[in-house]
């Protein structure tokens, strides 16, 4: 059981490198799904493993053994390992919970502020214009998805570039990319090794919107130019935008521009299979470890003979 539960804690360290390769080798939409699902599964499995370690340590104590109606000692690895592992897991879970609560509160405040600012400006359909000299634009999630753009950004782009901007942000809303960003934030708070994956997921979401915008306007060079200009004029506005609101000027812009201007690469789906295999192995290890723990508890309760 011990070895199986260690595996979900170690596997997430392989994800950042695999995720970066997936962005380069897969169609953006496929990369976005593969990376996000793998990160969330690995984060959830690591959480389950920590929980199993905590319960194992607690059931070693007479008070909790009595509460669990254990009539035999719980058979586990040596206490020299179990007790420190349980104590470390308690600390890790406490840190994860604190970080997650702080992140949720921060994101909620930022989204409320963004919706309030968008509500004060004029709106045409899904487009909300905010009177601000700071160039910025982003897709704002909510019951009614909106595109928020400042007057500073509108003045910085020509008519054709504004069409790219609107197409890009609509692609974010239509693709539900804020859900992927929220999942990436959740995974990043549950396992420290998944924090770099959060930025890779953001890049994949931007690349997916880039391709959608290029298809909508029918000009990849124009799309690349609009992205570069929006990023150049809007580089100082990043802190004022909610993290869960994707925008055209975010992410590693040079990499995105290069991808639009370069000849399309041949997709290599094996990297998606590796990501799925990693998530599947993590899930299988955590599930098997938890089932084995449950079986040992039943034996200790006298319900089964081991």
mmCIF file of C-alpha atoms in Angstrom:
data_model
loop_
_atom_site.group_PDB
_atom_site.id
_atom_site.type_symbol
_atom_site.label_atom_id
_atom_site.label_comp_id
_atom_site.label_asym_id
_atom_site.label_seq_id
_atom_site.Cartn_x
_atom_site.Cartn_y
_atom_site.Cartn_z
ATOM 1 C CA UNK A 1 0.000 0.000 0.000
ATOM 2 C CA UNK A 2 2.774 2.419 0.950
ATOM 3 C CA UNK A 3 4.581 2.195 -2.377
ATOM 4 C CA UNK A 4 1.334 2.549 -4.310
ATOM 5 C CA UNK A 5 0.370 5.705 -2.432
ATOM 6 C CA UNK A 6 3.783 7.255 -3.010
ATOM 7 C CA UNK A 7 3.379 6.971 -6.772
ATOM 8 C CA UNK A 8 0.583 9.608 -7.101
ATOM 9 C CA UNK A 9 2.771 12.023 -5.119
ATOM 10 C CA UNK A 10 5.737 11.561 -7.464
ATOM 11 C CA UNK A 11 4.086 11.357 -10.903
ATOM 12 C CA UNK A 12 3.038 15.056 -11.044
ATOM 13 C CA UNK A 13 6.719 16.016 -11.239
ATOM 14 C CA UNK A 14 6.802 14.535 -14.760
ATOM 15 C CA UNK A 15 3.859 16.602 -15.989
ATOM 16 C CA UNK A 16 5.495 20.030 -16.591
ATOM 17 C CA UNK A 17 7.932 18.673 -19.191
ATOM 18 C CA UNK A 18 5.246 16.520 -20.836
ATOM 19 C CA UNK A 19 2.831 19.473 -20.924
ATOM 20 C CA UNK A 20 5.353 21.753 -22.644
ATOM 21 C CA UNK A 21 5.992 19.103 -25.280
ATOM 22 C CA UNK A 22 2.254 18.571 -25.765
ATOM 23 C CA UNK A 23 1.707 22.260 -26.579
ATOM 24 C CA UNK A 24 4.354 22.027 -29.303
ATOM 25 C CA UNK A 25 3.282 18.666 -30.709
ATOM 26 C CA UNK A 26 -0.521 18.656 -30.542
ATOM 27 C CA UNK A 27 -3.338 20.681 -32.020
ATOM 28 C CA UNK A 28 -3.951 23.459 -29.432
ATOM 29 C CA UNK A 29 -7.459 22.320 -28.504
ATOM 30 C CA UNK A 30 -6.296 18.723 -28.047
ATOM 31 C CA UNK A 31 -3.308 19.879 -25.999
ATOM 32 C CA UNK A 32 -5.576 21.975 -23.803
ATOM 33 C CA UNK A 33 -7.833 19.021 -23.005
ATOM 34 C CA UNK A 34 -5.030 16.471 -22.544
ATOM 35 C CA UNK A 35 -2.926 18.656 -20.252
ATOM 36 C CA UNK A 36 -5.826 19.920 -18.136
ATOM 37 C CA UNK A 37 -7.436 16.521 -17.585
ATOM 38 C CA UNK A 38 -4.077 14.939 -16.733
ATOM 39 C CA UNK A 39 -3.214 17.723 -14.269
ATOM 40 C CA UNK A 40 -6.587 17.541 -12.496
ATOM 41 C CA UNK A 41 -6.503 13.736 -12.248
ATOM 42 C CA UNK A 42 -2.944 13.748 -10.900
ATOM 43 C CA UNK A 43 -3.787 16.495 -8.393
ATOM 44 C CA UNK A 44 -6.859 14.622 -7.170
ATOM 45 C CA UNK A 45 -4.933 11.364 -6.836
ATOM 46 C CA UNK A 46 -2.172 13.033 -4.828
ATOM 47 C CA UNK A 47 -4.848 14.439 -2.513
ATOM 48 C CA UNK A 48 -6.332 10.965 -2.056
ATOM 49 C CA UNK A 49 -2.888 9.544 -1.266
ATOM 50 C CA UNK A 50 -2.229 12.198 1.380
ATOM 51 C CA UNK A 51 -5.617 11.497 2.914
ATOM 52 C CA UNK A 52 -4.873 7.775 3.089
ATOM 53 C CA UNK A 53 -1.564 8.454 4.846
ATOM 54 C CA UNK A 54 -3.323 10.695 7.378
ATOM 55 C CA UNK A 55 -6.021 8.095 8.123
ATOM 56 C CA UNK A 56 -3.407 5.376 8.492
ATOM 57 C CA UNK A 57 -1.509 7.440 11.045
ATOM 58 C CA UNK A 58 -4.678 8.344 12.959
ATOM 59 C CA UNK A 59 -5.790 4.713 13.218
ATOM 60 C CA UNK A 60 -2.465 3.922 14.851
ATOM 61 C CA UNK A 61 -3.641 6.007 17.819
ATOM 62 C CA UNK A 62 -5.811 4.208 20.366
ATOM 63 C CA UNK A 63 -8.452 6.958 20.452
ATOM 64 C CA UNK A 64 -9.078 6.838 16.702
ATOM 65 C CA UNK A 65 -8.708 3.038 16.629
ATOM 66 C CA UNK A 66 -11.577 2.862 19.135
ATOM 67 C CA UNK A 67 -13.656 5.277 17.073
ATOM 68 C CA UNK A 68 -12.973 3.109 14.027
ATOM 69 C CA UNK A 69 -14.044 0.017 16.005
ATOM 70 C CA UNK A 70 -10.722 -1.710 15.383
ATOM 71 C CA UNK A 71 -10.415 -4.918 17.412
ATOM 72 C CA UNK A 72 -7.027 -5.839 15.935
ATOM 73 C CA UNK A 73 -3.985 -3.660 15.253
ATOM 74 C CA UNK A 74 -4.010 -2.099 11.798
ATOM 75 C CA UNK A 75 -1.385 -3.876 9.719
ATOM 76 C CA UNK A 76 0.820 -1.320 7.998
ATOM 77 C CA UNK A 77 4.447 -0.579 7.338
ATOM 78 C CA UNK A 78 6.712 0.179 10.282
ATOM 79 C CA UNK A 79 5.650 3.038 12.555
ATOM 80 C CA UNK A 80 9.043 4.587 11.832
ATOM 81 C CA UNK A 81 7.641 5.404 8.381
ATOM 82 C CA UNK A 82 3.889 5.639 9.001
ATOM 83 C CA UNK A 83 3.940 8.298 11.728
ATOM 84 C CA UNK A 84 6.256 10.776 9.921
ATOM 85 C CA UNK A 85 4.346 10.192 6.678
ATOM 86 C CA UNK A 86 1.044 10.929 8.402
ATOM 87 C CA UNK A 87 2.424 14.058 10.092
ATOM 88 C CA UNK A 88 3.911 15.308 6.807
ATOM 89 C CA UNK A 89 0.629 14.621 5.027
ATOM 90 C CA UNK A 90 -1.323 16.632 7.601
ATOM 91 C CA UNK A 91 1.013 19.567 7.050
ATOM 92 C CA UNK A 92 0.781 19.235 3.256
ATOM 93 C CA UNK A 93 -3.022 19.096 3.340
ATOM 94 C CA UNK A 94 -3.171 22.146 5.606
ATOM 95 C CA UNK A 95 -0.922 24.124 3.261
ATOM 96 C CA UNK A 96 -2.992 23.045 0.232
ATOM 97 C CA UNK A 97 -6.253 24.010 1.946
ATOM 98 C CA UNK A 98 -4.914 27.433 2.951
ATOM 99 C CA UNK A 99 -3.513 28.107 -0.518
ATOM 100 C CA UNK A 100 -6.762 26.998 -2.153
ATOM 101 C CA UNK A 101 -8.930 29.208 0.070
ATOM 102 C CA UNK A 102 -6.686 32.222 -0.590
ATOM 103 C CA UNK A 103 -6.803 31.561 -4.328
ATOM 104 C CA UNK A 104 -10.601 31.229 -4.386
ATOM 105 C CA UNK A 105 -11.075 34.455 -2.432
ATOM 106 C CA UNK A 106 -8.583 36.326 -4.627
ATOM 107 C CA UNK A 107 -10.179 35.124 -7.845
ATOM 108 C CA UNK A 108 -13.692 35.887 -6.579
ATOM 109 C CA UNK A 109 -12.698 39.447 -5.658
ATOM 110 C CA UNK A 110 -11.015 40.001 -9.022
ATOM 111 C CA UNK A 111 -14.017 38.684 -10.954
ATOM 112 C CA UNK A 112 -16.451 40.848 -8.962
ATOM 113 C CA UNK A 113 -14.317 43.922 -9.616
ATOM 114 C CA UNK A 114 -14.092 43.116 -13.341
ATOM 115 C CA UNK A 115 -17.854 42.574 -13.640
ATOM 116 C CA UNK A 116 -18.510 45.814 -11.785
ATOM 117 C CA UNK A 117 -16.182 47.744 -14.119
ATOM 118 C CA UNK A 118 -17.735 46.128 -17.187
ATOM 119 C CA UNK A 119 -21.239 46.979 -15.972
ATOM 120 C CA UNK A 120 -20.447 50.679 -15.771
ATOM 121 C CA UNK A 121 -19.430 51.005 -19.432
ATOM 122 C CA UNK A 122 -21.491 50.941 -22.621
ATOM 123 C CA UNK A 123 -22.285 47.534 -24.086
ATOM 124 C CA UNK A 124 -23.153 46.319 -27.570
ATOM 125 C CA UNK A 125 -24.147 42.668 -27.605
ATOM 126 C CA UNK A 126 -21.414 40.767 -25.790
ATOM 127 C CA UNK A 127 -18.945 43.665 -26.051
ATOM 128 C CA UNK A 128 -18.374 45.928 -23.028
ATOM 129 C CA UNK A 129 -16.194 49.010 -23.413
ATOM 130 C CA UNK A 130 -14.424 50.338 -20.308
ATOM 131 C CA UNK A 131 -13.219 53.921 -20.384
ATOM 132 C CA UNK A 132 -9.560 53.570 -19.467
ATOM 133 C CA UNK A 133 -6.311 54.816 -21.040
ATOM 134 C CA UNK A 134 -4.639 51.487 -20.191
ATOM 135 C CA UNK A 135 -4.896 49.107 -23.181
ATOM 136 C CA UNK A 136 -6.469 45.813 -22.147
ATOM 137 C CA UNK A 137 -8.963 43.233 -23.380
ATOM 138 C CA UNK A 138 -10.146 39.905 -22.030
ATOM 139 C CA UNK A 139 -12.981 37.398 -22.076
ATOM 140 C CA UNK A 140 -15.029 37.730 -18.883
ATOM 141 C CA UNK A 141 -16.834 34.568 -17.716
ATOM 142 C CA UNK A 142 -20.199 34.648 -16.014
ATOM 143 C CA UNK A 143 -23.851 33.823 -16.577
ATOM 144 C CA UNK A 144 -23.572 35.930 -19.713
ATOM 145 C CA UNK A 145 -20.104 35.778 -21.220
ATOM 146 C CA UNK A 146 -18.767 39.146 -22.236
ATOM 147 C CA UNK A 147 -15.783 40.663 -23.968
ATOM 148 C CA UNK A 148 -14.248 43.510 -21.997
ATOM 149 C CA UNK A 149 -12.060 45.967 -23.899
ATOM 150 C CA UNK A 150 -10.726 49.341 -22.806
ATOM 151 C CA UNK A 151 -10.843 52.477 -24.903
ATOM 152 C CA UNK A 152 -7.051 52.505 -24.716
ATOM 153 C CA UNK A 153 -6.885 49.125 -26.473
ATOM 154 C CA UNK A 154 -9.419 50.139 -29.133
ATOM 155 C CA UNK A 155 -7.374 53.234 -29.955
ATOM 156 C CA UNK A 156 -4.174 51.185 -30.175
ATOM 157 C CA UNK A 157 -5.427 48.792 -32.884
ATOM 158 C CA UNK A 158 -6.645 49.441 -36.391
ATOM 159 C CA UNK A 159 -9.995 48.153 -37.669
ATOM 160 C CA UNK A 160 -8.654 44.820 -38.956
ATOM 161 C CA UNK A 161 -6.714 44.169 -35.739
ATOM 162 C CA UNK A 162 -9.811 44.907 -33.683
ATOM 163 C CA UNK A 163 -11.673 42.216 -35.618
ATOM 164 C CA UNK A 164 -8.908 39.765 -34.657
ATOM 165 C CA UNK A 165 -9.211 40.883 -31.046
ATOM 166 C CA UNK A 166 -12.972 40.312 -30.946
ATOM 167 C CA UNK A 167 -12.672 36.929 -32.686
ATOM 168 C CA UNK A 168 -9.955 35.852 -30.256
ATOM 169 C CA UNK A 169 -11.919 36.765 -27.131
ATOM 170 C CA UNK A 170 -15.136 35.216 -28.483
ATOM 171 C CA UNK A 171 -13.188 31.994 -29.084
ATOM 172 C CA UNK A 172 -12.241 31.999 -25.386
ATOM 173 C CA UNK A 173 -15.867 32.340 -24.332
ATOM 174 C CA UNK A 174 -17.189 29.819 -26.847
ATOM 175 C CA UNK A 175 -14.503 27.314 -25.867
ATOM 176 C CA UNK A 176 -15.143 27.758 -22.129
ATOM 177 C CA UNK A 177 -11.445 28.398 -21.596
ATOM 178 C CA UNK A 178 -12.051 29.943 -18.165
ATOM 179 C CA UNK A 179 -13.026 26.465 -16.944
ATOM 180 C CA UNK A 180 -9.635 25.151 -18.029
ATOM 181 C CA UNK A 181 -7.888 28.032 -16.273
ATOM 182 C CA UNK A 182 -9.899 27.364 -13.100
ATOM 183 C CA UNK A 183 -8.962 23.669 -13.255
ATOM 184 C CA UNK A 184 -5.310 24.619 -13.746
ATOM 185 C CA UNK A 185 -5.463 26.913 -10.705
ATOM 186 C CA UNK A 186 -7.038 24.137 -8.634
ATOM 187 C CA UNK A 187 -4.369 21.614 -9.649
ATOM 188 C CA UNK A 188 -1.583 24.122 -8.957
ATOM 189 C CA UNK A 189 -2.817 24.634 -5.391
ATOM 190 C CA UNK A 190 -3.117 20.900 -4.703
ATOM 191 C CA UNK A 191 0.401 19.926 -5.801
ATOM 192 C CA UNK A 192 3.411 22.275 -6.096
ATOM 193 C CA UNK A 193 4.850 20.366 -9.067
ATOM 194 C CA UNK A 194 1.762 21.343 -11.096
ATOM 195 C CA UNK A 195 2.281 25.092 -10.762
ATOM 196 C CA UNK A 196 4.324 25.337 -13.994
ATOM 197 C CA UNK A 197 1.550 23.380 -15.740
ATOM 198 C CA UNK A 198 -0.839 26.232 -14.925
ATOM 199 C CA UNK A 199 1.040 28.554 -17.302
ATOM 200 C CA UNK A 200 1.259 25.833 -19.954
ATOM 201 C CA UNK A 201 -2.529 25.417 -19.827
ATOM 202 C CA UNK A 202 -2.897 29.183 -20.234
ATOM 203 C CA UNK A 203 -0.612 29.033 -23.265
ATOM 204 C CA UNK A 204 -2.651 26.178 -24.768
ATOM 205 C CA UNK A 205 -5.867 28.179 -24.255
ATOM 206 C CA UNK A 206 -4.332 31.222 -25.965
ATOM 207 C CA UNK A 207 -3.038 29.102 -28.840
ATOM 208 C CA UNK A 208 -6.496 27.585 -29.318
ATOM 209 C CA UNK A 209 -8.038 31.083 -29.442
ATOM 210 C CA UNK A 210 -5.259 32.257 -31.787
ATOM 211 C CA UNK A 211 -6.090 29.516 -34.269
ATOM 212 C CA UNK A 212 -9.816 30.207 -33.985
ATOM 213 C CA UNK A 213 -9.243 33.926 -34.619
ATOM 214 C CA UNK A 214 -6.976 33.196 -37.588
ATOM 215 C CA UNK A 215 -9.660 30.972 -39.051
ATOM 216 C CA UNK A 216 -12.357 33.596 -38.472
ATOM 217 C CA UNK A 217 -10.500 36.468 -40.183
ATOM 218 C CA UNK A 218 -8.780 34.229 -42.745
ATOM 219 C CA UNK A 219 -5.338 35.796 -42.299
ATOM 220 C CA UNK A 220 -2.657 34.279 -40.055
ATOM 221 C CA UNK A 221 -0.202 37.152 -40.555
ATOM 222 C CA UNK A 222 -2.825 39.711 -39.568
ATOM 223 C CA UNK A 223 -3.657 37.636 -36.490
ATOM 224 C CA UNK A 224 0.005 37.451 -35.509
ATOM 225 C CA UNK A 225 0.410 41.199 -35.993
ATOM 226 C CA UNK A 226 -2.665 41.992 -33.906
ATOM 227 C CA UNK A 227 -1.493 39.732 -31.070
ATOM 228 C CA UNK A 228 1.971 41.275 -31.079
ATOM 229 C CA UNK A 229 0.618 44.828 -31.051
ATOM 230 C CA UNK A 230 -1.953 44.113 -28.339
ATOM 231 C CA UNK A 231 0.743 42.543 -26.175
ATOM 232 C CA UNK A 232 3.131 45.418 -26.801
ATOM 233 C CA UNK A 233 0.677 48.133 -25.800
ATOM 234 C CA UNK A 234 -1.041 46.138 -23.047
ATOM 235 C CA UNK A 235 1.952 44.677 -21.222
ATOM 236 C CA UNK A 236 1.353 46.846 -18.117
ATOM 237 C CA UNK A 237 -2.325 45.931 -17.696
ATOM 238 C CA UNK A 238 -1.891 42.270 -16.716
ATOM 239 C CA UNK A 239 -2.241 42.845 -12.976
ATOM 240 C CA UNK A 240 -5.666 44.510 -13.331
ATOM 241 C CA UNK A 241 -7.245 41.497 -15.038
ATOM 242 C CA UNK A 242 -8.669 38.404 -13.239
ATOM 243 C CA UNK A 243 -6.425 35.362 -13.648
ATOM 244 C CA UNK A 244 -9.409 33.303 -14.814
ATOM 245 C CA UNK A 245 -10.211 35.777 -17.592
ATOM 246 C CA UNK A 246 -8.088 34.860 -20.644
ATOM 247 C CA UNK A 247 -6.940 37.682 -22.907
ATOM 248 C CA UNK A 248 -5.162 38.065 -26.231
ATOM 249 C CA UNK A 249 -2.177 39.904 -24.742
ATOM 250 C CA UNK A 250 -1.297 37.186 -22.209
ATOM 251 C CA UNK A 251 1.083 34.261 -22.287
ATOM 252 C CA UNK A 252 4.402 33.930 -24.125
ATOM 253 C CA UNK A 253 3.470 36.116 -27.092
ATOM 254 C CA UNK A 254 6.650 35.501 -29.175
ATOM 255 C CA UNK A 255 5.970 31.756 -29.085
ATOM 256 C CA UNK A 256 2.362 32.303 -30.129
ATOM 257 C CA UNK A 257 3.305 34.642 -32.969
ATOM 258 C CA UNK A 258 5.936 32.218 -34.203
ATOM 259 C CA UNK A 259 3.413 29.380 -34.198
ATOM 260 C CA UNK A 260 1.018 31.444 -36.339
ATOM 261 C CA UNK A 261 3.681 32.424 -38.859
ATOM 262 C CA UNK A 262 5.425 29.044 -39.088
ATOM 263 C CA UNK A 263 4.313 26.175 -41.273
ATOM 264 C CA UNK A 264 1.932 23.847 -39.396
ATOM 265 C CA UNK A 265 3.756 21.060 -37.580
ATOM 266 C CA UNK A 266 2.789 17.477 -37.976
ATOM 267 C CA UNK A 267 0.890 16.397 -34.867
ATOM 268 C CA UNK A 268 2.442 13.636 -32.756
ATOM 269 C CA UNK A 269 -0.420 12.081 -30.786
ATOM 270 C CA UNK A 270 1.909 9.841 -28.767
ATOM 271 C CA UNK A 271 2.505 12.682 -26.311
ATOM 272 C CA UNK A 272 -1.211 12.747 -25.528
ATOM 273 C CA UNK A 273 -1.048 9.000 -24.896
ATOM 274 C CA UNK A 274 1.850 9.543 -22.483
ATOM 275 C CA UNK A 275 -0.131 12.177 -20.589
ATOM 276 C CA UNK A 276 -3.166 9.892 -20.409
ATOM 277 C CA UNK A 277 -0.962 6.997 -19.298
ATOM 278 C CA UNK A 278 0.539 9.158 -16.555
ATOM 279 C CA UNK A 279 -2.903 10.167 -15.284
ATOM 280 C CA UNK A 280 -4.191 6.589 -15.564
ATOM 281 C CA UNK A 281 -1.216 5.197 -13.632
ATOM 282 C CA UNK A 282 -1.695 7.801 -10.920
ATOM 283 C CA UNK A 283 -5.397 6.984 -10.663
ATOM 284 C CA UNK A 284 -4.803 3.222 -10.623
ATOM 285 C CA UNK A 285 -2.109 3.510 -7.951
ATOM 286 C CA UNK A 286 -4.177 5.752 -5.681
ATOM 287 C CA UNK A 287 -7.358 3.711 -6.153
ATOM 288 C CA UNK A 288 -5.550 0.431 -5.465
ATOM 289 C CA UNK A 289 -3.816 1.918 -2.434
ATOM 290 C CA UNK A 290 -7.082 3.261 -0.997
ATOM 291 C CA UNK A 291 -8.881 -0.048 -1.635
ATOM 292 C CA UNK A 292 -6.030 -1.927 0.064
ATOM 293 C CA UNK A 293 -6.238 0.476 3.028
ATOM 294 C CA UNK A 294 -9.989 -0.122 3.266
ATOM 295 C CA UNK A 295 -9.412 -3.887 3.229
ATOM 296 C CA UNK A 296 -6.840 -3.619 6.039
ATOM 297 C CA UNK A 297 -9.304 -1.588 8.110
ATOM 298 C CA UNK A 298 -11.970 -4.264 7.627
ATOM 299 C CA UNK A 299 -9.504 -6.924 8.755
ATOM 300 C CA UNK A 300 -8.613 -4.848 11.814
ATOM 301 C CA UNK A 301 -12.335 -4.503 12.577
ATOM 302 C CA UNK A 302 -12.613 -8.280 12.538
ATOM 303 C CA UNK A 303 -14.949 -8.282 9.540
ATOM 304 C CA UNK A 304 -12.530 -10.237 7.352
ATOM 305 C CA UNK A 305 -9.643 -12.539 7.834
ATOM 306 C CA UNK A 306 -6.443 -11.404 6.098
#
